[in-house]
Amino acid sequence: MDQNFREIQQRVRRYWFKDGIGEIVVGSLFLLLALYFAGHRWLPADSNAPMMLDGSLLLILILGIFTTRRLINIFKMHITYPRTGYVEYYPDKEGLLPTQIFIFFIAIGFIFLLVVFGKWVGSFIWLPGFIGALISIILIVIRTRAIDLNRFYYLAAASLFLGLASSFSGLPAHYSISLFYALFGIVLMIWGGATLAKYLHENPLVDEGTDER
């Protein structure tokens, strides 16, 4: 019984990520974050605008997460559910806390290593590498909880590579972070778009006016 229940859970998770809409929406959010961090360098340094941007980052992230979730549901309602039905995804609360604790300690350890390595190299800006590694871990966790979605392995590798590449780019801090978000946002949108195109091809919309006899 437990084995069958786990298989049902995995099928629900696969269904939730099957259409690629999540990658497209999150990729769009990353592009907006790229503009946000680049804006620090575009605005006059002697104005209050950079300080206002720093103070609004938490609000932007909260609104971004909320809006992203809403947009995903809206797109699924118009694209996915009419084709393959409605299935709501509820995270497994029992497995959520250990996963969060694991990600937290991995993140702390990676920050420590990046800071030490940055001091040794000199010009290494650790934050894009850390963000890329953290996103990579999250994507791997998603893959392990939703079997047969190997694209998350490739996206995790891309996140790690682009994060480290941005850290070694030699750009100022805000530009290097902006570079990572822009590049990985584009990767997410392209991969999500290809996944969505495949999904639409395999699941054409049934004409409700068609009466089968």
Short mmCIF file of C-alpha atoms in Angstrom, two decimals:
data_model
loop_
_atom_site.label_atom_id
_atom_site.label_comp_id
_atom_site.label_asym_id
_atom_site.label_seq_id
_atom_site.Cartn_x
_atom_site.Cartn_y
_atom_site.Cartn_z
CA MET A 1 0.00 0.00 0.00
CA ASP A 2 2.79 2.44 0.95
CA GLN A 3 4.64 1.62 -2.27
CA ASN A 4 1.53 2.31 -4.34
CA PHE A 5 0.97 5.58 -2.49
CA ARG A 6 4.55 6.71 -3.18
CA GLU A 7 4.14 5.86 -6.85
CA ILE A 8 0.97 7.96 -6.97
CA GLN A 9 2.82 10.85 -5.30
CA GLN A 10 5.62 10.63 -7.86
CA ARG A 11 3.15 10.58 -10.74
CA VAL A 12 1.45 13.70 -9.35
CA ARG A 13 4.81 15.46 -9.06
CA ARG A 14 5.78 14.45 -12.60
CA TYR A 15 2.45 15.75 -13.84
CA TRP A 16 2.99 19.09 -12.13
CA PHE A 17 6.37 19.63 -13.83
CA LYS A 18 5.55 17.91 -17.13
CA ASP A 19 4.49 20.97 -19.14
CA GLY A 20 7.53 23.22 -18.54
CA ILE A 21 5.37 26.17 -17.48
CA GLY A 22 7.20 26.44 -14.16
CA GLU A 23 10.54 26.91 -15.89
CA ILE A 24 9.15 29.60 -18.18
CA VAL A 25 7.62 31.62 -15.34
CA VAL A 26 10.61 31.25 -13.00
CA GLY A 27 12.92 32.13 -15.89
CA SER A 28 10.93 35.34 -16.39
CA LEU A 29 11.33 36.13 -12.70
CA PHE A 30 15.08 35.61 -12.99
CA LEU A 31 15.25 38.06 -15.89
CA LEU A 32 13.48 40.65 -13.73
CA LEU A 33 16.00 39.98 -10.95
CA ALA A 34 18.79 40.48 -13.48
CA LEU A 35 17.39 43.92 -14.29
CA TYR A 36 17.05 44.65 -10.57
CA PHE A 37 20.70 43.92 -9.76
CA ALA A 38 21.96 45.65 -12.89
CA GLY A 39 19.93 48.69 -11.88
CA HIS A 40 22.31 49.29 -8.99
CA ARG A 41 25.06 50.10 -11.48
CA TRP A 42 22.89 52.09 -13.86
CA LEU A 43 21.48 54.47 -11.25
CA PRO A 44 23.52 57.45 -10.01
CA ALA A 45 25.59 56.44 -6.99
CA ASP A 46 24.96 59.77 -5.24
CA SER A 47 21.18 59.33 -5.33
CA ASN A 48 18.97 57.45 -2.88
CA ALA A 49 17.77 55.03 -5.57
CA PRO A 50 20.38 52.28 -4.93
CA MET A 51 19.61 52.36 -1.21
CA MET A 52 15.89 52.12 -1.95
CA LEU A 53 16.54 49.12 -4.19
CA ASP A 54 18.49 47.40 -1.42
CA GLY A 55 15.67 48.00 1.03
CA SER A 56 13.03 46.67 -1.34
CA LEU A 57 14.78 43.37 -2.19
CA LEU A 58 12.89 41.30 0.40
CA LEU A 59 9.57 42.75 -0.73
CA ILE A 60 10.44 42.06 -4.37
CA LEU A 61 11.32 38.44 -3.57
CA ILE A 62 8.09 37.88 -1.61
CA LEU A 63 5.96 39.43 -4.34
CA GLY A 64 7.93 37.51 -6.97
CA ILE A 65 7.33 34.15 -5.28
CA PHE A 66 3.63 34.87 -4.79
CA THR A 67 3.17 36.17 -8.34
CA THR A 68 5.12 33.25 -9.81
CA ARG A 69 2.86 30.73 -8.10
CA ARG A 70 -0.24 32.58 -9.26
CA LEU A 71 0.99 32.82 -12.84
CA ILE A 72 1.84 29.12 -12.97
CA ASN A 73 -1.68 28.25 -11.80
CA ILE A 74 -3.26 30.63 -14.30
CA PHE A 75 -1.28 29.20 -17.22
CA LYS A 76 -2.00 25.65 -16.13
CA MET A 77 -5.69 26.44 -15.88
CA HIS A 78 -5.75 27.64 -19.51
CA ILE A 79 -3.16 25.29 -21.04
CA THR A 80 -2.60 22.13 -19.00
CA TYR A 81 -5.87 21.29 -17.26
CA PRO A 82 -8.06 21.47 -20.40
CA ARG A 83 -5.75 18.87 -22.01
CA THR A 84 -4.85 16.37 -19.30
CA GLY A 85 -7.09 17.24 -16.36
CA TYR A 86 -6.68 18.97 -13.02
CA VAL A 87 -4.22 17.67 -10.45
CA GLU A 88 -3.13 19.82 -7.53
CA TYR A 89 0.39 19.35 -6.14
CA TYR A 90 0.79 19.46 -2.36
CA PRO A 91 4.35 19.16 -1.02
CA ASP A 92 4.98 16.25 1.32
CA LYS A 93 5.22 17.99 4.72
CA GLU A 94 6.93 15.02 6.35
CA GLY A 95 9.83 15.11 3.91
CA LEU A 96 9.94 18.88 3.57
CA LEU A 97 11.72 19.77 6.85
CA PRO A 98 14.65 17.31 6.44
CA THR A 99 15.12 18.57 2.89
CA GLN A 100 15.16 22.19 4.05
CA ILE A 101 17.66 21.39 6.83
CA PHE A 102 19.87 19.55 4.33
CA ILE A 103 19.80 22.46 1.89
CA PHE A 104 20.54 24.92 4.73
CA PHE A 105 23.68 23.11 5.91
CA ILE A 106 24.89 22.55 2.36
CA ALA A 107 24.41 26.26 1.69
CA ILE A 108 26.33 27.27 4.84
CA GLY A 109 29.19 24.93 3.97
CA PHE A 110 29.32 26.16 0.40
CA ILE A 111 29.37 29.81 1.54
CA PHE A 112 32.32 29.04 3.79
CA LEU A 113 34.24 27.33 1.00
CA LEU A 114 33.51 30.13 -1.47
CA VAL A 115 34.60 32.84 0.97
CA VAL A 116 37.86 31.00 1.73
CA PHE A 117 38.47 30.34 -1.96
CA GLY A 118 37.61 33.94 -2.80
CA LYS A 119 40.19 35.26 -0.36
CA TRP A 120 42.77 32.90 -1.86
CA VAL A 121 42.05 33.83 -5.48
CA GLY A 122 41.50 37.53 -4.80
CA SER A 123 39.06 38.55 -7.53
CA PHE A 124 36.50 35.80 -6.90
CA ILE A 125 32.99 37.10 -6.14
CA TRP A 126 31.34 34.23 -4.30
CA LEU A 127 27.65 35.20 -4.36
CA PRO A 128 26.74 34.15 -7.96
CA GLY A 129 28.50 30.83 -7.41
CA PHE A 130 26.62 30.29 -4.18
CA ILE A 131 23.26 31.16 -5.76
CA GLY A 132 23.98 28.85 -8.69
CA ALA A 133 24.96 26.01 -6.35
CA LEU A 134 21.89 26.49 -4.14
CA ILE A 135 19.55 26.46 -7.14
CA SER A 136 21.38 23.40 -8.42
CA ILE A 137 20.72 21.57 -5.14
CA ILE A 138 17.04 22.52 -5.24
CA LEU A 139 16.73 21.21 -8.80
CA ILE A 140 18.40 17.93 -7.85
CA VAL A 141 15.99 17.55 -4.93
CA ILE A 142 13.08 18.11 -7.32
CA ARG A 143 14.49 15.44 -9.63
CA THR A 144 14.86 12.90 -6.83
CA ARG A 145 11.26 13.49 -5.71
CA ALA A 146 9.78 13.32 -9.21
CA ILE A 147 11.38 10.39 -11.05
CA ASP A 148 11.93 10.41 -14.84
CA LEU A 149 12.35 14.19 -15.11
CA ASN A 150 16.02 14.13 -16.06
CA ARG A 151 15.94 17.64 -17.45
CA PHE A 152 16.35 18.90 -13.88
CA TYR A 153 19.79 17.28 -13.75
CA TYR A 154 20.82 19.26 -16.84
CA LEU A 155 19.33 22.47 -15.44
CA ALA A 156 21.16 21.86 -12.15
CA ALA A 157 24.45 21.48 -14.02
CA ALA A 158 23.73 24.65 -16.01
CA SER A 159 22.95 26.58 -12.81
CA LEU A 160 26.19 25.50 -11.15
CA PHE A 161 28.29 26.23 -14.24
CA LEU A 162 26.74 29.66 -14.91
CA GLY A 163 27.02 30.61 -11.23
CA LEU A 164 30.72 29.80 -11.07
CA ALA A 165 31.34 31.38 -14.49
CA SER A 166 29.65 34.58 -13.32
CA SER A 167 31.76 34.57 -10.15
CA PHE A 168 34.95 34.31 -12.24
CA SER A 169 33.77 36.85 -14.83
CA GLY A 170 35.66 39.71 -13.18
CA LEU A 171 32.57 41.94 -13.30
CA PRO A 172 31.50 44.08 -10.34
CA ALA A 173 29.35 42.28 -7.78
CA HIS A 174 25.93 43.47 -8.94
CA TYR A 175 26.78 42.87 -12.59
CA SER A 176 28.03 39.35 -11.91
CA ILE A 177 24.82 38.49 -10.06
CA SER A 178 22.79 40.11 -12.84
CA LEU A 179 24.73 38.09 -15.41
CA PHE A 180 23.92 34.81 -13.68
CA TYR A 181 20.21 35.57 -13.35
CA ALA A 182 20.00 36.73 -16.97
CA LEU A 183 21.81 33.72 -18.44
CA PHE A 184 20.09 31.10 -16.30
CA GLY A 185 16.73 32.82 -16.79
CA ILE A 186 17.19 32.51 -20.55
CA VAL A 187 18.19 28.85 -20.17
CA LEU A 188 15.07 28.16 -18.09
CA MET A 189 12.78 29.90 -20.57
CA ILE A 190 14.26 28.12 -23.59
CA TRP A 191 14.17 24.70 -21.91
CA GLY A 192 10.68 25.34 -20.54
CA GLY A 193 9.49 26.53 -23.94
CA ALA A 194 10.81 23.38 -25.61
CA THR A 195 9.17 21.23 -22.92
CA LEU A 196 5.88 23.06 -23.34
CA ALA A 197 6.00 22.71 -27.13
CA LYS A 198 6.52 18.95 -26.75
CA TYR A 199 3.69 18.75 -24.24
CA LEU A 200 1.29 20.62 -26.53
CA HIS A 201 2.25 18.37 -29.45
CA GLU A 202 1.65 15.20 -27.43
CA ASN A 203 -1.56 16.48 -25.83
CA PRO A 204 -3.65 18.37 -28.40
CA LEU A 205 -6.69 20.22 -27.12
CA VAL A 206 -9.87 18.21 -27.67
CA ASP A 207 -12.60 20.14 -29.42
CA GLU A 208 -15.54 20.23 -27.02
CA GLY A 209 -17.90 20.54 -29.94
CA THR A 210 -16.79 17.16 -31.27
CA ASP A 211 -19.40 14.51 -30.56
CA GLU A 212 -17.97 11.02 -30.67
CA ARG A 213 -20.37 8.35 -31.88
#
